[in-house]
mmCIF file of C-alpha atoms and ligand atoms in Angstrom:
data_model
loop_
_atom_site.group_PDB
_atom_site.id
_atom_site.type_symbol
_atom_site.label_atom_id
_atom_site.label_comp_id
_atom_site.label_asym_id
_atom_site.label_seq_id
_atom_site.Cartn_x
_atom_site.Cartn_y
_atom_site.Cartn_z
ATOM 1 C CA UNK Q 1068 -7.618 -4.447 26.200
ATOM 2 C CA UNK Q 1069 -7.510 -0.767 27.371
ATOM 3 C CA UNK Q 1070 -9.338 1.893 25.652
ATOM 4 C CA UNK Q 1071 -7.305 5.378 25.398
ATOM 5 C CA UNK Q 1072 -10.333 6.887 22.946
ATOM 6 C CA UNK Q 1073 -13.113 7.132 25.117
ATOM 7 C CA UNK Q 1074 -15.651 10.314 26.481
ATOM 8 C CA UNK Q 1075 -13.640 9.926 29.909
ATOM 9 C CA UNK Q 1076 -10.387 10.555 28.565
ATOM 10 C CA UNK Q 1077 -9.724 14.335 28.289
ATOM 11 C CA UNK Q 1078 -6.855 13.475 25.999
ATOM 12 C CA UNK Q 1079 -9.077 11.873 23.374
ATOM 13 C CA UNK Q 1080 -11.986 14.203 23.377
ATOM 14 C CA UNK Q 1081 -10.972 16.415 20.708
ATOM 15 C CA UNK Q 1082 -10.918 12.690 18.647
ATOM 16 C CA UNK Q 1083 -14.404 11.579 19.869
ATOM 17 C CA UNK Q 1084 -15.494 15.273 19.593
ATOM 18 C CA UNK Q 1085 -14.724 15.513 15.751
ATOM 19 C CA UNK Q 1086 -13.164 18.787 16.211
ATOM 20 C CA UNK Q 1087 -10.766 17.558 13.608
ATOM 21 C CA UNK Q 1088 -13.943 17.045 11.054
ATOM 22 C CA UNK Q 1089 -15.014 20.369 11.842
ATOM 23 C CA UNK Q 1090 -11.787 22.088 11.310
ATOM 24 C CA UNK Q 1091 -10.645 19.742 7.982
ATOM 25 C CA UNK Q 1092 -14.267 20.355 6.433
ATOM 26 C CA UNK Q 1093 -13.855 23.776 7.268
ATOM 27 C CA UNK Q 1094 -11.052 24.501 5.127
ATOM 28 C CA UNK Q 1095 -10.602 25.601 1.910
ATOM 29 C CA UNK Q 1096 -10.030 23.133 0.279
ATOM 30 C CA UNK Q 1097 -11.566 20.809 2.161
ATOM 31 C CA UNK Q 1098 -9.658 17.777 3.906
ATOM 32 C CA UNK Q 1099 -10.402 14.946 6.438
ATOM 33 C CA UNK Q 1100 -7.832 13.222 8.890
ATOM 34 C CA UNK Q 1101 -7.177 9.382 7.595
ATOM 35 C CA UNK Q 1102 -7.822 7.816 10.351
ATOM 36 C CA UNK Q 1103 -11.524 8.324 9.938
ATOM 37 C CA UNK Q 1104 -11.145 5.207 7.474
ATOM 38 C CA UNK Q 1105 -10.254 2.616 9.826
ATOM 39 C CA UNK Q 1106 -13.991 1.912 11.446
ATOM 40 C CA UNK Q 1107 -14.682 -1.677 11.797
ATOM 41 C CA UNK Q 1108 -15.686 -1.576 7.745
ATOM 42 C CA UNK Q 1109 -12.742 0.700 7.117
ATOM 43 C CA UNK Q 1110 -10.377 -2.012 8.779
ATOM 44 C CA UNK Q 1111 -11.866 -4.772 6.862
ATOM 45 C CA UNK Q 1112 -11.524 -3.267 3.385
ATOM 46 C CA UNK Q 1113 -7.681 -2.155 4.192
ATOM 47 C CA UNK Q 1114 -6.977 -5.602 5.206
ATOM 48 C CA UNK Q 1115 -8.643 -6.455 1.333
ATOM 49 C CA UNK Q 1116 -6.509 -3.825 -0.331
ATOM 50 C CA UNK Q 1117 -3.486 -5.546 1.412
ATOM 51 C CA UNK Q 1118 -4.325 -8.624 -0.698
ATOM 52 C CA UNK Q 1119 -4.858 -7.318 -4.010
ATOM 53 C CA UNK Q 1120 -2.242 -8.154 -6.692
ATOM 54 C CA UNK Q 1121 -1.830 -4.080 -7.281
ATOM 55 C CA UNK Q 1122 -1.180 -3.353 -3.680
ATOM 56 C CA UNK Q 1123 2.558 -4.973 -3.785
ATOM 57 C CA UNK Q 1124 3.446 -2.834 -0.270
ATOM 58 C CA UNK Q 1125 2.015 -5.748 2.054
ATOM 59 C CA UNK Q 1126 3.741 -8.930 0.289
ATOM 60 C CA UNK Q 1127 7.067 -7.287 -0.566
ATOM 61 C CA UNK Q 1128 7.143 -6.196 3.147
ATOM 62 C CA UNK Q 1129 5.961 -9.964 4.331
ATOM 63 C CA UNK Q 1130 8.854 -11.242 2.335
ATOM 64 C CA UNK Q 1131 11.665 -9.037 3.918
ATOM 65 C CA UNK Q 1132 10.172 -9.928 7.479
ATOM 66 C CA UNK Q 1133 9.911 -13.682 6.339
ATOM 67 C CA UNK Q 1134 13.961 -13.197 5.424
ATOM 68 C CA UNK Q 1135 15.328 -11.115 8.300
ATOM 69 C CA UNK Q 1136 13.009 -11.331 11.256
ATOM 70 C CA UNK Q 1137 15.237 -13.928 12.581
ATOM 71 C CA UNK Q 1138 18.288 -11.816 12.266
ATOM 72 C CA UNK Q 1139 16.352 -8.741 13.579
ATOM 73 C CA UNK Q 1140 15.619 -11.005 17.192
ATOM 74 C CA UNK Q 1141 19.010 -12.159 17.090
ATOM 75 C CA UNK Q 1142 20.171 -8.073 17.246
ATOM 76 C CA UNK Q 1143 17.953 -7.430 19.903
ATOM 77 C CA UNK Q 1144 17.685 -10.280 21.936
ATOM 78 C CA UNK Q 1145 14.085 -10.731 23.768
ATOM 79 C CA UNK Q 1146 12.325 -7.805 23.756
ATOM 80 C CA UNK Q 1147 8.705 -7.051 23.979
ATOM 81 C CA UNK Q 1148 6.740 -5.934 20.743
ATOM 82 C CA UNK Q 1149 4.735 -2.806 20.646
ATOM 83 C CA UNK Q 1150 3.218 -2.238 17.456
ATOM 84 C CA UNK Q 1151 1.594 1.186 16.546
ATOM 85 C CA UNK Q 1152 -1.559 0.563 14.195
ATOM 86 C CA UNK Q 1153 -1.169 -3.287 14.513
ATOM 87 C CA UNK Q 1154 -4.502 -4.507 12.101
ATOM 88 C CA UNK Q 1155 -4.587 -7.911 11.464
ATOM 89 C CA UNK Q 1156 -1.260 -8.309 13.491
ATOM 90 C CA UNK Q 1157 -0.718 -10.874 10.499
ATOM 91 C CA UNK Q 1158 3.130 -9.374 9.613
ATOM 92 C CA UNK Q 1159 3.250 -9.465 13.426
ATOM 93 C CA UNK Q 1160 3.063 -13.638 13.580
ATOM 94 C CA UNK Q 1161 6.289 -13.630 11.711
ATOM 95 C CA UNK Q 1162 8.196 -11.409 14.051
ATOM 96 C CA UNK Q 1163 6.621 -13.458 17.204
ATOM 97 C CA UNK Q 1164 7.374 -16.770 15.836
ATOM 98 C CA UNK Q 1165 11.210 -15.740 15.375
ATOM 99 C CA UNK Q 1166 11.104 -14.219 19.057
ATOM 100 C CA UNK Q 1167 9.394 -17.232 20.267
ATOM 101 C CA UNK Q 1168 12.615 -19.555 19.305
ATOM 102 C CA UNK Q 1169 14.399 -17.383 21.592
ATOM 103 C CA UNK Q 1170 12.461 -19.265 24.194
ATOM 104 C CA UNK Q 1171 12.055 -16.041 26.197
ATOM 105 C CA UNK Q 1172 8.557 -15.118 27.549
ATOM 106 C CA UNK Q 1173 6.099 -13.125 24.302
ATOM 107 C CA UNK Q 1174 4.915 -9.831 25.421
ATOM 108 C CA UNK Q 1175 3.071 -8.246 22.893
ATOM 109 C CA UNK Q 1176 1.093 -4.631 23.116
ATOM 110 C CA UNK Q 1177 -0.992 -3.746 19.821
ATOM 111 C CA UNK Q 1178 -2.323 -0.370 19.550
ATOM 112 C CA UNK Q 1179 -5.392 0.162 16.648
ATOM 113 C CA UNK Q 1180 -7.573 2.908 16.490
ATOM 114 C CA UNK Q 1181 -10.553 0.155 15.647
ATOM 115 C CA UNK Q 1182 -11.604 -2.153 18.349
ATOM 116 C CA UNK Q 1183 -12.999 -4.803 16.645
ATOM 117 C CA UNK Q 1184 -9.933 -6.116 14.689
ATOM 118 C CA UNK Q 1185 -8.108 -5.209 17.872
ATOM 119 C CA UNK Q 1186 -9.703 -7.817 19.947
ATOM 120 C CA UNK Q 1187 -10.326 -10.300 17.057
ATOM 121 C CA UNK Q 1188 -6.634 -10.206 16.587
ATOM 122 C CA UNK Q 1189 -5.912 -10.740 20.046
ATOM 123 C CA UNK Q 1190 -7.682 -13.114 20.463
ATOM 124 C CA UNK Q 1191 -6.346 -15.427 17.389
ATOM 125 C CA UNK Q 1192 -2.784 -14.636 18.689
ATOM 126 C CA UNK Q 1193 -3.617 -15.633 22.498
ATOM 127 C CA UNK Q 1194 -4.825 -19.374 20.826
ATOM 128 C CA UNK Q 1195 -1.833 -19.769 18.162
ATOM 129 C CA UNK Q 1196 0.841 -18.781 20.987
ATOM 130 C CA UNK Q 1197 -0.725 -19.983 24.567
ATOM 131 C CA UNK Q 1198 2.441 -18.348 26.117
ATOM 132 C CA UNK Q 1199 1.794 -14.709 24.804
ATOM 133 C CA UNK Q 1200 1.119 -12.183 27.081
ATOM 134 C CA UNK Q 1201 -0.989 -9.470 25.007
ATOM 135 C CA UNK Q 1202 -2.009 -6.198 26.194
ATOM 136 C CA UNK Q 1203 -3.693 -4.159 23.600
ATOM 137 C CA UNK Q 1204 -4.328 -0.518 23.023
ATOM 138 C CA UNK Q 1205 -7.766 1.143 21.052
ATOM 139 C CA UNK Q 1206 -6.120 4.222 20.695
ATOM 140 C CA UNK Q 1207 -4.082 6.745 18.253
ATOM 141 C CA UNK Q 1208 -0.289 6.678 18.226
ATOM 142 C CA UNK Q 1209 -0.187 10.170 19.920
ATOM 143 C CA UNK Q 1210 -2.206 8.519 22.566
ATOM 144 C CA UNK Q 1211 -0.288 5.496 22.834
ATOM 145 C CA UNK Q 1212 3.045 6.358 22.733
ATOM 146 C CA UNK Q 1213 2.194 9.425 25.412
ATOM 147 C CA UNK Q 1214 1.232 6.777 27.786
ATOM 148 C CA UNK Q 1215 3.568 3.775 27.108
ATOM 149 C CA UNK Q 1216 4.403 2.210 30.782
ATOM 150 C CA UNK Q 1217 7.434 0.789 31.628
ATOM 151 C CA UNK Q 1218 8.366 -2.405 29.039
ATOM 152 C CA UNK Q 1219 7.716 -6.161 30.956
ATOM 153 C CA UNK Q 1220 10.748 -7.433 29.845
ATOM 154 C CA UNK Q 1221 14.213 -5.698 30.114
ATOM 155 C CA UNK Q 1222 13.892 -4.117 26.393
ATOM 156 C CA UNK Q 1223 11.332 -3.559 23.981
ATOM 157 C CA UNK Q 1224 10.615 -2.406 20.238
ATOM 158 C CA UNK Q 1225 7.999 -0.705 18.673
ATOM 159 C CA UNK Q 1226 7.356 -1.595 15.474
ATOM 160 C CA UNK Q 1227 5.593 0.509 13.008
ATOM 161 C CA UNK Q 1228 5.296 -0.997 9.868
ATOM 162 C CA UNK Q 1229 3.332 -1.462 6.365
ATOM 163 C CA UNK Q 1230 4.486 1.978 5.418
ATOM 164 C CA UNK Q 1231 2.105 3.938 7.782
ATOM 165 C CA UNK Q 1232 4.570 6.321 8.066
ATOM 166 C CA UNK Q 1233 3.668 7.826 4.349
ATOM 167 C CA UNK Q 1234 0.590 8.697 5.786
ATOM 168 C CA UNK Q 1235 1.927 11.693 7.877
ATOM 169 C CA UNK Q 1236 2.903 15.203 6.530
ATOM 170 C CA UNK Q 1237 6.422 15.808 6.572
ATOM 171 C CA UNK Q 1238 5.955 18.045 10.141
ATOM 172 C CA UNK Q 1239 3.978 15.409 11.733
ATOM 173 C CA UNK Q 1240 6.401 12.629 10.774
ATOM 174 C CA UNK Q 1241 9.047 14.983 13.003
ATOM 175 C CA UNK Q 1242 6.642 14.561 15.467
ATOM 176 C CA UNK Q 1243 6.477 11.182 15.290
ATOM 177 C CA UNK Q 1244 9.807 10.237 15.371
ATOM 178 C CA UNK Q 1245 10.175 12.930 18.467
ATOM 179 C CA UNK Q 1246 7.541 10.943 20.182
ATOM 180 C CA UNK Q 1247 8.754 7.245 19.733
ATOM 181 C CA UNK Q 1248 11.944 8.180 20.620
ATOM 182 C CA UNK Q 1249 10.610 10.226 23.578
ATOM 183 C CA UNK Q 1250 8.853 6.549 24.380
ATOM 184 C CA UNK Q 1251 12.301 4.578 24.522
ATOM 185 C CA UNK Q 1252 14.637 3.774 26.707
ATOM 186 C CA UNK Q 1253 18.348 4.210 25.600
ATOM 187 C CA UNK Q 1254 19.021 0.741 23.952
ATOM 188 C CA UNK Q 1255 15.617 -0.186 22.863
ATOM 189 C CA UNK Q 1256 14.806 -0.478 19.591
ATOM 190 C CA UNK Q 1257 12.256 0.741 16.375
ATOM 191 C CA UNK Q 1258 10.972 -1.194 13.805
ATOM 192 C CA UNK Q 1259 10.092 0.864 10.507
ATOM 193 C CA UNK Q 1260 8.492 -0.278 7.354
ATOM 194 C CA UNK Q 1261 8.298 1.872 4.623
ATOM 195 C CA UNK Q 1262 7.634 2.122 1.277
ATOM 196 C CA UNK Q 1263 10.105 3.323 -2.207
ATOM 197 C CA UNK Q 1264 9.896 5.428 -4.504
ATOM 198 C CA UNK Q 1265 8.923 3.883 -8.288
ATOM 199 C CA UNK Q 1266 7.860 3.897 -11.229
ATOM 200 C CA UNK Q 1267 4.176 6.124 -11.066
ATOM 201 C CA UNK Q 1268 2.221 3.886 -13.094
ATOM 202 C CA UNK Q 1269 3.281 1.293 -10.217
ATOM 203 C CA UNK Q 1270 2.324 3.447 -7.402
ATOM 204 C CA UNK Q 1271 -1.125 4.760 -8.949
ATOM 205 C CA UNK Q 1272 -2.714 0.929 -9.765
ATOM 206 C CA UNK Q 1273 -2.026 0.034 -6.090
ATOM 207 C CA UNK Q 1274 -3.989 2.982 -5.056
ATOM 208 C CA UNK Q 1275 -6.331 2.743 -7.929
ATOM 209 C CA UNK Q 1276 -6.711 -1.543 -8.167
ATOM 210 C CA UNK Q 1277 -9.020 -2.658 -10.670
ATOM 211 C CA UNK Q 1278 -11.516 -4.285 -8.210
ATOM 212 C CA UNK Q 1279 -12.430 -1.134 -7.290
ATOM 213 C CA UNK Q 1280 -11.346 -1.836 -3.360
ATOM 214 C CA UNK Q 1281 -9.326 1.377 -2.646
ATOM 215 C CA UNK Q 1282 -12.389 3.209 -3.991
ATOM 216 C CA UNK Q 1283 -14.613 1.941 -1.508
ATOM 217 C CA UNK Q 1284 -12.152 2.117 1.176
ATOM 218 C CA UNK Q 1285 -12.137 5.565 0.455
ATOM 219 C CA UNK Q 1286 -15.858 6.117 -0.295
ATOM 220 C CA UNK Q 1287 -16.313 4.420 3.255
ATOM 221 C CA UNK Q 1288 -14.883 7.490 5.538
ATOM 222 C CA UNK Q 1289 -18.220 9.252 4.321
ATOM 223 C CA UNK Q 1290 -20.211 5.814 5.758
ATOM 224 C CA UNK Q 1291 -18.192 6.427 8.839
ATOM 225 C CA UNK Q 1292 -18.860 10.115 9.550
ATOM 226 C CA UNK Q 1293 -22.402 9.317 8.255
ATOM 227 C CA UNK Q 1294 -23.261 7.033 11.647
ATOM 228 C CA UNK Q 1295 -20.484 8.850 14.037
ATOM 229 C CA UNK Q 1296 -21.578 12.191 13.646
ATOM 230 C CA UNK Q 1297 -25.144 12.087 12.416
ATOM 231 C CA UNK Q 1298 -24.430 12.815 8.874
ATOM 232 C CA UNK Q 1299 -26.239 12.408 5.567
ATOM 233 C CA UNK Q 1300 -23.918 12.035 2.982
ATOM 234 C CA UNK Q 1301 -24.782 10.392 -0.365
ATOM 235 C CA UNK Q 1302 -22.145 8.295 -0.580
ATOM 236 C CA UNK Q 1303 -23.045 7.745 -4.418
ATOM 237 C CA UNK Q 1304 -22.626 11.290 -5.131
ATOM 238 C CA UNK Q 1305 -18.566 10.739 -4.558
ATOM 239 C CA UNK Q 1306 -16.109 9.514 -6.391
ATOM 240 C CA UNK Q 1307 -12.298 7.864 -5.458
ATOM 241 C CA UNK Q 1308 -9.995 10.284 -7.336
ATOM 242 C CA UNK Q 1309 -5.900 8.842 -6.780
ATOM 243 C CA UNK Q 1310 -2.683 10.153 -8.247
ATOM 244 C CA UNK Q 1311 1.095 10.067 -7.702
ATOM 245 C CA UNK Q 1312 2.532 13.684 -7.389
ATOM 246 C CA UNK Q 1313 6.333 13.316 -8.357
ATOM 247 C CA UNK Q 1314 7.490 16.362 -7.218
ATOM 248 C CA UNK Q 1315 6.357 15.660 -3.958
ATOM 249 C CA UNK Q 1316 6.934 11.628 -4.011
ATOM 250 C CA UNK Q 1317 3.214 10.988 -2.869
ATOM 251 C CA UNK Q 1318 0.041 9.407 -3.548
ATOM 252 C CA UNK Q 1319 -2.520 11.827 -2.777
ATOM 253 C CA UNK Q 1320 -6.460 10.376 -2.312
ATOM 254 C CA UNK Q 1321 -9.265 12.386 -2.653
ATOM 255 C CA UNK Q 1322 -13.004 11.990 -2.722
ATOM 256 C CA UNK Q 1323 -15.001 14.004 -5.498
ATOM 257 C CA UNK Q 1324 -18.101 15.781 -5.154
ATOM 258 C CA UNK Q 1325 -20.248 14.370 -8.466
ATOM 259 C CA UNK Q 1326 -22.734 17.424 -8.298
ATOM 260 C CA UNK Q 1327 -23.687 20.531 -6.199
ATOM 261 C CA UNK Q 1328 -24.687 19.226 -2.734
ATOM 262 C CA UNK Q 1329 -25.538 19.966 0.645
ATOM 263 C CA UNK Q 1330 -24.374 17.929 3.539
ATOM 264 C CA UNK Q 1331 -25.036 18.023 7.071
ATOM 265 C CA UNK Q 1332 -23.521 16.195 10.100
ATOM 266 C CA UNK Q 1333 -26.008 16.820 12.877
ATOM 267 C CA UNK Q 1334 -24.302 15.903 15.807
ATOM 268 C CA UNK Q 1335 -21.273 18.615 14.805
ATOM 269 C CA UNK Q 1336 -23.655 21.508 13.568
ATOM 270 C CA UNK Q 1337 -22.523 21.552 10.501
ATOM 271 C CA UNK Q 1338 -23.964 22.198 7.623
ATOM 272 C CA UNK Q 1339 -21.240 21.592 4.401
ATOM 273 C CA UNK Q 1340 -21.602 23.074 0.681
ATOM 274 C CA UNK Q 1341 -20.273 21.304 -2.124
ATOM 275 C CA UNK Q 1342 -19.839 22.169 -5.840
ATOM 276 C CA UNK Q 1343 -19.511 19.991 -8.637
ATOM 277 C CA UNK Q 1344 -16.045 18.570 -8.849
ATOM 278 C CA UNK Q 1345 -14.657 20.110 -5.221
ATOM 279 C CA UNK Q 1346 -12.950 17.646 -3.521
ATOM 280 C CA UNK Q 1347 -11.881 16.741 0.066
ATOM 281 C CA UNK Q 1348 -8.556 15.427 0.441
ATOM 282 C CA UNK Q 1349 -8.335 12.655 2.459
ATOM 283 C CA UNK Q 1350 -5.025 11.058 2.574
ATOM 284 C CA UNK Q 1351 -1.450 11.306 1.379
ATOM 285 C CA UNK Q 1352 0.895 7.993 0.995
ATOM 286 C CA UNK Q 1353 4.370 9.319 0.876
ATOM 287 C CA UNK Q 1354 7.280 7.174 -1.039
ATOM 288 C CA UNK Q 1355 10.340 7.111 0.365
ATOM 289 C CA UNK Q 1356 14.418 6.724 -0.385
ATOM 290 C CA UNK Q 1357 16.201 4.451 1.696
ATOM 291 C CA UNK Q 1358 19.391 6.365 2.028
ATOM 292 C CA UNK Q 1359 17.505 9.823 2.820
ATOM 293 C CA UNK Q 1360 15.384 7.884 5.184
ATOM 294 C CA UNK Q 1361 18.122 6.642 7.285
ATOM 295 C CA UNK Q 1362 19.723 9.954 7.648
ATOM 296 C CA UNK Q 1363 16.571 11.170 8.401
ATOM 297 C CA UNK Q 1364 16.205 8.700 11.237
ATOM 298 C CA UNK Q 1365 20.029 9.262 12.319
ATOM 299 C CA UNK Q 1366 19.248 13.228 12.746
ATOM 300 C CA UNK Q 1367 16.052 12.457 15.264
ATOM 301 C CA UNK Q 1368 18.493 10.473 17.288
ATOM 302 C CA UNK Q 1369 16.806 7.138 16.206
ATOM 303 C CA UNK Q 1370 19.996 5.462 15.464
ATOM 304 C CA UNK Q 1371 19.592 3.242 12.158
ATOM 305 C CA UNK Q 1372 21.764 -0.339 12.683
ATOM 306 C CA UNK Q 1373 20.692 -2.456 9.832
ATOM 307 C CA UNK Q 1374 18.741 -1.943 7.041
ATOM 308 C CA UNK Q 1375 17.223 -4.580 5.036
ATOM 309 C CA UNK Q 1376 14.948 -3.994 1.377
ATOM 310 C CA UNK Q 1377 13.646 -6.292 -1.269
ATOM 311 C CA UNK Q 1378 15.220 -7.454 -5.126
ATOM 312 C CA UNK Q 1379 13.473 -4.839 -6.750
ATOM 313 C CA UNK Q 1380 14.394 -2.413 -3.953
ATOM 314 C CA UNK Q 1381 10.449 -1.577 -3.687
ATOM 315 C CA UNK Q 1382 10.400 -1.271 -0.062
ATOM 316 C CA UNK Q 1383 12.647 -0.723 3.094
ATOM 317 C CA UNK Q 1384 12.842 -2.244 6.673
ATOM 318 C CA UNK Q 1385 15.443 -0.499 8.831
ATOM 319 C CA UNK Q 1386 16.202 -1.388 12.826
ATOM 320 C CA UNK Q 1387 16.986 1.612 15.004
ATOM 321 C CA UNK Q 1388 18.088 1.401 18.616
ATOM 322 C CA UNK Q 1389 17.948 5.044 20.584
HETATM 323 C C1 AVI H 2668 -2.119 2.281 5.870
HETATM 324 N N1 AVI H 2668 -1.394 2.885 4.765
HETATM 325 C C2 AVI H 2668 0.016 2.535 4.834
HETATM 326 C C3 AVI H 2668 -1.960 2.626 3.440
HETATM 327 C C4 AVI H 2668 -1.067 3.237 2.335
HETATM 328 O O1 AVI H 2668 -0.654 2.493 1.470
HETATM 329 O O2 AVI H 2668 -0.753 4.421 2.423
HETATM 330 C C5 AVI H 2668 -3.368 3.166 3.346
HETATM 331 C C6 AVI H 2668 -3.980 2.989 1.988
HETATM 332 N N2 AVI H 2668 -4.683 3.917 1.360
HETATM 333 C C7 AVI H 2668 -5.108 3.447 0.210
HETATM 334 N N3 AVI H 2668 -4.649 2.229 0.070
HETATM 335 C C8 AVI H 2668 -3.956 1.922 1.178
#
């Protein structure tokens, strides 16, 4: 396991330097970068949230996979697996058992921003498949897909799925797609998992569940910034505000100040006013249309060959090859 986000890397040190805090919190309104939920904590309560009954995204993409992964190795052939914010790598198992019956070698490259489910991960996989080669990335996707080295086996496919792509704006999706096509040889392939667009009352309980799980996955970015950056948040003096904006097709997450408050994060200099009811806006989940998607995909050069989607057409899988 390599780590990309470290002191030493001049790359990462705007990420370990929390200018991104400093600039988000400095805005007006305020906002934080998402990927300040996925600490260790952060991880763990995401991989909750993907097994509440509200939070449909994670089964209804499980059950496509289940369907078509063995049509998707069939397209490619053996390829290695690169997969950009990999978790639990539990969607991943499905994808590596259909390779496996190819009876090719498994090479396998995870890249997480958190460590611990990283290696935890890596480890379960190396025991359930003792012929997997796995070479894992801590890092961001920027990071990652900057410094992809050549594939170990003649193709590859990075896989980016569970609908992470709803997390970026609509400019740094661009990006993204620049950048993973940038990353690929001509013939290899993308993987993309996203999710539809539905009915709102749909869409708000599985970022609102009744267990109160989003909440705290939310309320938890404050715990993170709290030890990373010296802060002193009162993480009871928040609340997890969610709602789907249908002009805009997207969940947008923000945490509430309850009160007036002062907060400081020591370790960036910062000292942060609050009134009563300002929020900071922490992430945005947006909800895609298959059709649109695809041409959006076609225009970046990231050729769409098959697409695959659920009964209820809730969410979308679609293969590219560049
Ligand atoms: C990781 N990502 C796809 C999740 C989503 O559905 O946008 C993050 C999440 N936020 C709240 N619940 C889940």
């Amino acid at each position: 396991i390599e780590h990309l986000i470290s002191p030493s890397n001049p790359l990462a040190t705007e990420l370990t330097a929390g200018k991104d805090v400093v600039d988000g919190l400095g805005q007006a309104p305020k906002s934080l970068p998402p990927h300040y939920f996925y600490d260790d904590r952060g991880s763990q309560l995401f991989e909750q949230i993907c097994g509440l009954p509200e939070y449909y995204l994670t089964r209804t993409e499980t059950a496509i996979l289940q369907q078509y992964a063995a049509a998707i190795a069939q397209i490619t052939g053996p390829c290695e697996l690169v997969e950009l914010g990999s978790g639990s790598a539990v969607k991943t198992r499905i994808l590596l058992d259909a390779y496996a019956s190819l009876e090719q070698p498994l090479h396998y490259m995870p890249i997480d921003v958190s460590a611990g489910i990283l290696e935890s991960s890596a480890r379960d996989l190396l025991v359930d498949y003792p012929t997997l080669q796995v070479h894992g990335l801590v890092s961001t996707y920027e990071l990652a897909l900057a410094k992809l080295e050549p594939a170990q086996l003649p193709t590859r496919m990075i896989c980016f799925l569970g609908s992470s792509l709803g997390n970026l704006t609509p400019v740094a999706c661009e990006v993204f797609f620049a950048q993973v096509k940038a990353a690929l040889k001509p013939g290899e392939y993308f993987l993309l998992g996203f999710d539809l667009q539905k009915s709102p009352d749909i869409l708000e309980a599985a970022y609102d569940d009744s267990r109160g799980v989003t909440a705290e996955f939310n309320l938890n970015m404050l715990h993170h910034l709290n030890w990373r950056f010296q802060g002193d948040f009162d993480v009871s003096q928040f609340q997890h505000v969610a709602f789907y904006n249908e002009s805009l097709h997207q969940i947008e997450i923000y945490l509430k100040s309850l009160r007036s408050q002062t907060v400081h994060l020591r370790s960036l200099n910062l000292a942060l006013e609050f009134a009563a009811g300002e929020t900071i806006h922490t992430e945005i989940s947006r909800k895609f249309n298959l059709a649109s998607m695809q041409q959006d995909l076609q225009a970046k050069g990231l050729n769409p060959i098959q697409a695959w989607t659920d009964a209820k057409q809730w969410f979308g899988l679609v293969l590219c090859q560049v």
